[in-house]
Short mmCIF file of N, CA and C in Angstrom, two decimals:
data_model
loop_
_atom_site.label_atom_id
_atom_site.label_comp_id
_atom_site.label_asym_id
_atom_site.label_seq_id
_atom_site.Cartn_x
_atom_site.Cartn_y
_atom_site.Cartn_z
N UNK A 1 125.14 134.79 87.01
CA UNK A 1 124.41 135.26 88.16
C UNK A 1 125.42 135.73 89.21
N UNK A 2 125.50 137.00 89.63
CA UNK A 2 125.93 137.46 90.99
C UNK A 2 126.14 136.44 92.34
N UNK A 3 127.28 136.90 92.81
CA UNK A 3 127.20 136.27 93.91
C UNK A 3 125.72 136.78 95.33
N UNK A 4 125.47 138.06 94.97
CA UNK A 4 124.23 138.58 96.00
C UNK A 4 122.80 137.61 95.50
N UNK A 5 122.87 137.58 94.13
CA UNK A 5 121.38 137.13 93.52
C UNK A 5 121.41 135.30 93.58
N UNK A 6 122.69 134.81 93.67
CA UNK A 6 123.09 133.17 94.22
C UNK A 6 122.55 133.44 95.60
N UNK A 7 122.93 133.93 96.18
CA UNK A 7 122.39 134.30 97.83
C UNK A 7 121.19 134.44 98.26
N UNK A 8 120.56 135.84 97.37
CA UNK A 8 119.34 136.02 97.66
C UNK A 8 118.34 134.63 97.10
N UNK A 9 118.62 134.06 95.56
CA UNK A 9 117.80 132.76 95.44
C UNK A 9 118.27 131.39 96.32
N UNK A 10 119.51 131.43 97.13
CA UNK A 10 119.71 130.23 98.40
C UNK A 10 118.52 130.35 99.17
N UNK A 11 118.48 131.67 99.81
CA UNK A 11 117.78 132.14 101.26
C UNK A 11 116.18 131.81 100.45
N UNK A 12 115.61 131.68 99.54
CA UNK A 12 114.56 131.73 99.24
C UNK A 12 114.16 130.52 99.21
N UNK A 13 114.95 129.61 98.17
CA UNK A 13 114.96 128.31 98.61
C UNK A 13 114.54 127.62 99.78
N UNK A 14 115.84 128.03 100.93
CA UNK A 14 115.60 127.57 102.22
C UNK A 14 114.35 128.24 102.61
N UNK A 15 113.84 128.96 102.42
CA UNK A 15 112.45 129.36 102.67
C UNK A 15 111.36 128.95 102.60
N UNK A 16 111.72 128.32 100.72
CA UNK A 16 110.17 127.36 100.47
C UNK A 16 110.96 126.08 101.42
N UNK A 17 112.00 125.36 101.80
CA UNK A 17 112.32 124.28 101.97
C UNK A 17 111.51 124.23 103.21
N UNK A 18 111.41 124.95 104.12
CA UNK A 18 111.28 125.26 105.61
C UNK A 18 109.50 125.14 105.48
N UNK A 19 108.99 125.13 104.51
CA UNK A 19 107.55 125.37 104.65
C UNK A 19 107.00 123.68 104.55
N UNK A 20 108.22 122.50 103.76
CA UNK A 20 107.22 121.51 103.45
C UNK A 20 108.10 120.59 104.29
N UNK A 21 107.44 120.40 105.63
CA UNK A 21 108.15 119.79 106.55
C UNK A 21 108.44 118.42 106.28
N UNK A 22 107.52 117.51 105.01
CA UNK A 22 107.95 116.27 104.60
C UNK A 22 108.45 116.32 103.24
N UNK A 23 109.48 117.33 103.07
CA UNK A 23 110.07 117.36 101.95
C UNK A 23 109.05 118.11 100.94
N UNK A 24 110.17 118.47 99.47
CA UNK A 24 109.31 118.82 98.59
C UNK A 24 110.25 117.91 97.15
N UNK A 25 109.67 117.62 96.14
CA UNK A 25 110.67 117.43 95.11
C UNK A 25 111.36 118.40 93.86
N UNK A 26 112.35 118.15 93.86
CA UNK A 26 113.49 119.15 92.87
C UNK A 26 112.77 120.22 92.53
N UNK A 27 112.14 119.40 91.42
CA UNK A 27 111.40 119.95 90.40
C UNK A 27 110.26 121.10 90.78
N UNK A 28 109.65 120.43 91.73
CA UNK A 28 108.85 121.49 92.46
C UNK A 28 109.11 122.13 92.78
N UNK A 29 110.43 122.71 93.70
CA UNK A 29 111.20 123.70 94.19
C UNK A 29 111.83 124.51 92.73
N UNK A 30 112.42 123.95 92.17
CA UNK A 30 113.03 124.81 90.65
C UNK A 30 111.29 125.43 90.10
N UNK A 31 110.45 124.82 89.74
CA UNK A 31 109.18 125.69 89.34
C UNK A 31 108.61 126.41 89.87
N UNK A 32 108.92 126.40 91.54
CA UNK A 32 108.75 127.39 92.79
C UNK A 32 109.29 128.57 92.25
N UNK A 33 110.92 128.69 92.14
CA UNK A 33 111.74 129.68 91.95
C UNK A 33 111.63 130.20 90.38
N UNK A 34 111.26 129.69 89.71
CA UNK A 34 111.13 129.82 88.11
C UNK A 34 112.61 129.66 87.93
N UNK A 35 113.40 129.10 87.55
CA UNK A 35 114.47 128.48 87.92
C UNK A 35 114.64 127.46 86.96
N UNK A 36 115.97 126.87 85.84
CA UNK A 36 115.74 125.76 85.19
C UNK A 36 116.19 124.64 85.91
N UNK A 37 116.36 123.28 85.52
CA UNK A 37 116.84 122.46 85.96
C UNK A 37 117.98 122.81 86.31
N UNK A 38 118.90 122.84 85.28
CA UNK A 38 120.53 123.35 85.23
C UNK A 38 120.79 124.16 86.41
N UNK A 39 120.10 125.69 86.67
CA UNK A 39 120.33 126.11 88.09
C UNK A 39 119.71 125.60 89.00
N UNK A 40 118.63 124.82 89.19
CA UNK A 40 118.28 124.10 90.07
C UNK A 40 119.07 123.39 90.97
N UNK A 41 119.70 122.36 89.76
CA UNK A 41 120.82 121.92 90.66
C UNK A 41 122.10 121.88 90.84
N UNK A 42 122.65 123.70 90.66
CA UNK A 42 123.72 124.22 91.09
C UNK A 42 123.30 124.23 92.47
N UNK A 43 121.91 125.34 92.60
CA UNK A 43 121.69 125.54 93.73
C UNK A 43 121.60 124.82 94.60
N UNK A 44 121.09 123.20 94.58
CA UNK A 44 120.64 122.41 95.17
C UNK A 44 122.34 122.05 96.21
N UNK A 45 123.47 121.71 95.26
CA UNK A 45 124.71 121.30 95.51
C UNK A 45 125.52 122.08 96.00
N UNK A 46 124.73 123.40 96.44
CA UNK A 46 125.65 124.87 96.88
C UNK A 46 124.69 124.85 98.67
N UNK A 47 123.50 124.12 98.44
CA UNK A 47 123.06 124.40 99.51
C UNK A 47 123.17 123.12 100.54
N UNK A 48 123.65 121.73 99.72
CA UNK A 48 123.74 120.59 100.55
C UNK A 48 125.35 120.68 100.58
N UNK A 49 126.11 121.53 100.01
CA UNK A 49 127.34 121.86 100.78
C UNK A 49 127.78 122.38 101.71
N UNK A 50 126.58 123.47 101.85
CA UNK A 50 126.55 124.56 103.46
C UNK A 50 126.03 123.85 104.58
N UNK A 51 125.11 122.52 104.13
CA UNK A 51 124.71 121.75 104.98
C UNK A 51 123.39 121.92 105.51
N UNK A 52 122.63 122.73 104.58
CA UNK A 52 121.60 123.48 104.95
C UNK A 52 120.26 122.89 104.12
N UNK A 53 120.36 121.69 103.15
CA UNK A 53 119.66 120.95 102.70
C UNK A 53 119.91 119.25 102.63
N UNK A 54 119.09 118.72 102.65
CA UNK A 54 119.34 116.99 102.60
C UNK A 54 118.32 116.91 101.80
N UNK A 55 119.20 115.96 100.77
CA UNK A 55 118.70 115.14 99.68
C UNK A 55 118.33 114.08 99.26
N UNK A 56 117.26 113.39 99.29
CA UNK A 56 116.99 111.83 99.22
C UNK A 56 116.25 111.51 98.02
N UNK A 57 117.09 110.18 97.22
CA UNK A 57 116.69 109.94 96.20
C UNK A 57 115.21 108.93 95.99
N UNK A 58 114.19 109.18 95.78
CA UNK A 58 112.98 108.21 95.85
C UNK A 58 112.60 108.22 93.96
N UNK A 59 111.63 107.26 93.98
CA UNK A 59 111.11 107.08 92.73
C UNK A 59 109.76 106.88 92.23
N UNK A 60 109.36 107.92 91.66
CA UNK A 60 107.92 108.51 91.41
C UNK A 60 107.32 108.11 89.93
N UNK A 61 106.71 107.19 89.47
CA UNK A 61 106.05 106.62 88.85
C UNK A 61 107.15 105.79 88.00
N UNK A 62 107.85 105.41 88.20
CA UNK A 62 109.15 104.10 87.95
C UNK A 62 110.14 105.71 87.53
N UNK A 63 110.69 106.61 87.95
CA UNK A 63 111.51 107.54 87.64
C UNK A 63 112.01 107.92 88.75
N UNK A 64 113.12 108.24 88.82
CA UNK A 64 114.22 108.76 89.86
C UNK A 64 114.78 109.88 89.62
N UNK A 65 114.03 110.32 91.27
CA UNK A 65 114.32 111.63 90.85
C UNK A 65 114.51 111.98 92.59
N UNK A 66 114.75 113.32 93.51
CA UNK A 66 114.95 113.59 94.60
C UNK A 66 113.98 114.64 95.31
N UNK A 67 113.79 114.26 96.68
CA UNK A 67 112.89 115.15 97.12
C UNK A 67 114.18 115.93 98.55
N UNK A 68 113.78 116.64 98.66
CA UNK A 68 114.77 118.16 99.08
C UNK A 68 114.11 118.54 100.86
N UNK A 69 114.62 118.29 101.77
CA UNK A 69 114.69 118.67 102.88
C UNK A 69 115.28 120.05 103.38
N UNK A 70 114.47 120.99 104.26
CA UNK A 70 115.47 122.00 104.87
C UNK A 70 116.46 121.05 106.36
N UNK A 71 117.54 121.26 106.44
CA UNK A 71 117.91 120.63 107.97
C UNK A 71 118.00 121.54 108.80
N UNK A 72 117.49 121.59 110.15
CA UNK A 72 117.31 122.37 110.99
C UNK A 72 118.47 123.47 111.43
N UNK A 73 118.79 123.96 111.83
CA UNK A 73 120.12 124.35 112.44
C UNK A 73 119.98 123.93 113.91
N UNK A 74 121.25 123.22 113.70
CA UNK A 74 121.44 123.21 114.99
C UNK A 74 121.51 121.35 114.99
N UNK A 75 121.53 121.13 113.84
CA UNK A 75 120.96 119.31 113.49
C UNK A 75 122.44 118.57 114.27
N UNK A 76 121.89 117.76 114.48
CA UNK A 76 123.20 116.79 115.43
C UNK A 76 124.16 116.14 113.43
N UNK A 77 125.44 116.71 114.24
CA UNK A 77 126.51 116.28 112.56
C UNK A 77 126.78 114.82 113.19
N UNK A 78 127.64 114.22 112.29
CA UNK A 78 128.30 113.35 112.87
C UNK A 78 129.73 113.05 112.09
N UNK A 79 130.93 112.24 112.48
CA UNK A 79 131.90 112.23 111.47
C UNK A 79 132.37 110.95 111.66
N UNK A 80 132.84 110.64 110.31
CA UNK A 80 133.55 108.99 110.10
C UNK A 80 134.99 109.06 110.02
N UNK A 81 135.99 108.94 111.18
CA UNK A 81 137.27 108.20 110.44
C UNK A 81 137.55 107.74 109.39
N UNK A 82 138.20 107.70 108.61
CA UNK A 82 138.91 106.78 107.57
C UNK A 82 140.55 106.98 107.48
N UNK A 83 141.17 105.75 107.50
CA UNK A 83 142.07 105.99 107.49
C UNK A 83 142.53 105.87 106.42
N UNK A 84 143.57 106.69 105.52
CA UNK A 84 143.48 107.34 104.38
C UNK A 84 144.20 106.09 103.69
N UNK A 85 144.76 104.94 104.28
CA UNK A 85 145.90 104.40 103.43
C UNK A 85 144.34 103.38 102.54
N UNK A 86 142.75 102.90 103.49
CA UNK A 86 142.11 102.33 103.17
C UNK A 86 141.55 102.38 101.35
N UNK A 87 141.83 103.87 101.43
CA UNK A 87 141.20 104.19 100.17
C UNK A 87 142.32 105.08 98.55
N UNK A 88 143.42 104.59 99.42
CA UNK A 88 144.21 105.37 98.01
C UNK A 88 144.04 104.51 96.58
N UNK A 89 143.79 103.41 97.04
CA UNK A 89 143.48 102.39 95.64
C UNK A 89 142.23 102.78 95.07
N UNK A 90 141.30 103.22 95.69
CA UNK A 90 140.21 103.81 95.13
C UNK A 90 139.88 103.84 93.22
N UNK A 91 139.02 103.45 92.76
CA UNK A 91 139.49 103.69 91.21
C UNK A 91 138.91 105.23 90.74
N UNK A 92 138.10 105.92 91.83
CA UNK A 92 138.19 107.21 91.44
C UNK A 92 139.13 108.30 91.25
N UNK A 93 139.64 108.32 92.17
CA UNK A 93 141.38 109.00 92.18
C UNK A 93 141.53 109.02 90.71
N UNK A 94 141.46 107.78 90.04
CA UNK A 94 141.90 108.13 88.77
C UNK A 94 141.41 108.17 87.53
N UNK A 95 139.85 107.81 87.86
CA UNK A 95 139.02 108.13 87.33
C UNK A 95 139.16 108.82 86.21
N UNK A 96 138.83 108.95 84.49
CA UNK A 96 138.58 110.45 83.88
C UNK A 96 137.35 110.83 83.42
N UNK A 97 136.19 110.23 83.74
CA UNK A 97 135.02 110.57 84.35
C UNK A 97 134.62 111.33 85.82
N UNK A 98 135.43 111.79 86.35
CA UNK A 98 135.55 112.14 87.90
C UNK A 98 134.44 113.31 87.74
N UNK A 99 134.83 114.44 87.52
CA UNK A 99 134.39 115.84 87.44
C UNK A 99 132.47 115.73 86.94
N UNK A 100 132.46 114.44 86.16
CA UNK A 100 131.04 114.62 85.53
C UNK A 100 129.88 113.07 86.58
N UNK A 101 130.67 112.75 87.28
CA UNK A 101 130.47 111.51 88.49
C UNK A 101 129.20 112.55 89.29
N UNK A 102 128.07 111.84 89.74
CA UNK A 102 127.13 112.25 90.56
C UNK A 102 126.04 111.48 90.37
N UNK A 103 125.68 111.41 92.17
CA UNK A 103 124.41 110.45 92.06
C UNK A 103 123.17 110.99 90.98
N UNK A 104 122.96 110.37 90.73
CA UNK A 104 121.94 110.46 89.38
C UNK A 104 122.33 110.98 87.95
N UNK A 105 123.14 111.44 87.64
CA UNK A 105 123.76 111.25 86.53
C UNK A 105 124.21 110.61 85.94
N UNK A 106 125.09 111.00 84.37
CA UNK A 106 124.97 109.45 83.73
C UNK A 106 126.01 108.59 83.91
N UNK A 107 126.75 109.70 84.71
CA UNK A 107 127.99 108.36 85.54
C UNK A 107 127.64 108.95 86.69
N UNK A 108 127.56 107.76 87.89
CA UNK A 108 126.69 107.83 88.65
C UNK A 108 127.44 106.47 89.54
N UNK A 109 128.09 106.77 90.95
CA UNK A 109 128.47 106.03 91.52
C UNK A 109 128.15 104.68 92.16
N UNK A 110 126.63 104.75 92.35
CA UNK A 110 126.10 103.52 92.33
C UNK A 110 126.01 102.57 91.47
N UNK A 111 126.77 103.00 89.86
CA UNK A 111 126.43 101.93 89.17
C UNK A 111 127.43 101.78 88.38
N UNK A 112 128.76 102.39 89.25
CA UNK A 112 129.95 102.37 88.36
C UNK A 112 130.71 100.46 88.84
N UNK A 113 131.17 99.86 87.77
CA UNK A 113 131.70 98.67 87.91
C UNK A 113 132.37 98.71 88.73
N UNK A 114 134.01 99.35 88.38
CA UNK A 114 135.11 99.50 89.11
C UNK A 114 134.88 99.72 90.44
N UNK A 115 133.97 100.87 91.12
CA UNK A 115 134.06 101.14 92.10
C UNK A 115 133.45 100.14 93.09
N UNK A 116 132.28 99.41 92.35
CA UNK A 116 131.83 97.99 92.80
C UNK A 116 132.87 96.86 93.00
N UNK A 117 133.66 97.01 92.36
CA UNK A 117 134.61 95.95 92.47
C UNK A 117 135.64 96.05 93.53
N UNK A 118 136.01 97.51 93.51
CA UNK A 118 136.85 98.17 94.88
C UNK A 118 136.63 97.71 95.79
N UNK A 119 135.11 97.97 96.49
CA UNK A 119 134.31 97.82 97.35
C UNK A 119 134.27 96.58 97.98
N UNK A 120 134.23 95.61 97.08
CA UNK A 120 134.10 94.00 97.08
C UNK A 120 135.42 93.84 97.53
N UNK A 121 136.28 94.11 97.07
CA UNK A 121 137.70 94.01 97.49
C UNK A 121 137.58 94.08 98.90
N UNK A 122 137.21 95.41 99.20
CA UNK A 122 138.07 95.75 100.73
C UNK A 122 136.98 95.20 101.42
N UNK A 123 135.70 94.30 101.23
CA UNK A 123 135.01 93.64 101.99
C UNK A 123 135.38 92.70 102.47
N UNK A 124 135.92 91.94 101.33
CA UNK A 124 136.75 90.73 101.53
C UNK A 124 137.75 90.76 102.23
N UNK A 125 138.73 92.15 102.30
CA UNK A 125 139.45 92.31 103.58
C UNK A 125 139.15 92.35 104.35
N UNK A 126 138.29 93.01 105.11
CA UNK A 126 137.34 93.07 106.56
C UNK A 126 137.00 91.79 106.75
N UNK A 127 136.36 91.27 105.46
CA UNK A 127 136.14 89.67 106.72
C UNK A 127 137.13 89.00 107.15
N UNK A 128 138.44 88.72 106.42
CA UNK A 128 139.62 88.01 106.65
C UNK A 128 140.21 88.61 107.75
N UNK A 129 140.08 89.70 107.68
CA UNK A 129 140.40 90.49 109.27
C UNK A 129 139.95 90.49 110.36
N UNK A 130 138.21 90.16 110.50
CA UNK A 130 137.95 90.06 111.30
C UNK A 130 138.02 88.43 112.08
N UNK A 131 137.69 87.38 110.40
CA UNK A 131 138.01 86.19 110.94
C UNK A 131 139.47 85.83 112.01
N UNK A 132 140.64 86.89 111.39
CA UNK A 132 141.91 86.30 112.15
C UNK A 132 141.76 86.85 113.63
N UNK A 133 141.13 87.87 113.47
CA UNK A 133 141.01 88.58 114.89
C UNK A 133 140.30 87.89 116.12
N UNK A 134 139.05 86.95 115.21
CA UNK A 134 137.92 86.19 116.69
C UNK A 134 138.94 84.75 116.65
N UNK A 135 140.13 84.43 115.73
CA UNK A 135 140.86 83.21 116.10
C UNK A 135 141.65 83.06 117.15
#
């Protein structure tokens, strides 16, 4: 697909997105566009990169799946510090699952061990940190 016809099916998208002010789901939007899954959610990840869609994962008759927001322009951003030394241990960095990693897929960060275990780690730092700090 062209970079004009990626464009012209974004802007259309955001079009139907803009019409269902309490969201619509994936699927509905890809059968909107006649569209398969597969480009569905290129498009989907091209348009919550521009910042121009939000994605929330809910679950519709015990299945998980996402319903698709337009965000306004003009939406209040916000940004998180991190300071970089917090996360070089990270076990994604080295991950060789990395590239195929995404929420809802079949590696899928919410349900990766390691990264659970990371996590737990640097929790356990924060509390010891904060305990020495109120001593």
């Amino acid at each position: 697909m062209s970079d004009k016809e990626n464009g012209d099916l974004e802007e259309r998208a955001i079009d139907i997105l803009r019409q269902y002010k309490d969201g619509i789901f994936q699927s509905e939007l890809w059968k909107t566009l006649g569209i398969s899954s597969r480009e569905g959610s290129r498009l989907v990840l091209r348009l919550i990169r521009r910042g121009v869609v939000r994605r929330e994962e809910v679950t519709v008759n015990g299945r998980r799946t996402y319903k698709l927001y337009a965000v306004k322009a003009g939406a209040p951003t916000f940004s998180i510090k991190v300071d970089v030394s917090s996360i070089l241990d990270i076990p994604c960095a080295a991950c060789p699952r990395l590239n195929e990693c995404g929420a809802g897929g079949y590696y899928d960060p919410s349900t990766c061990p390691l990264l659970e275990a990371w996590l737990k780690k640097e929790i356990a730092k924060l509390r010891v940190q904060r305990v020495q700090t109120a001593s």
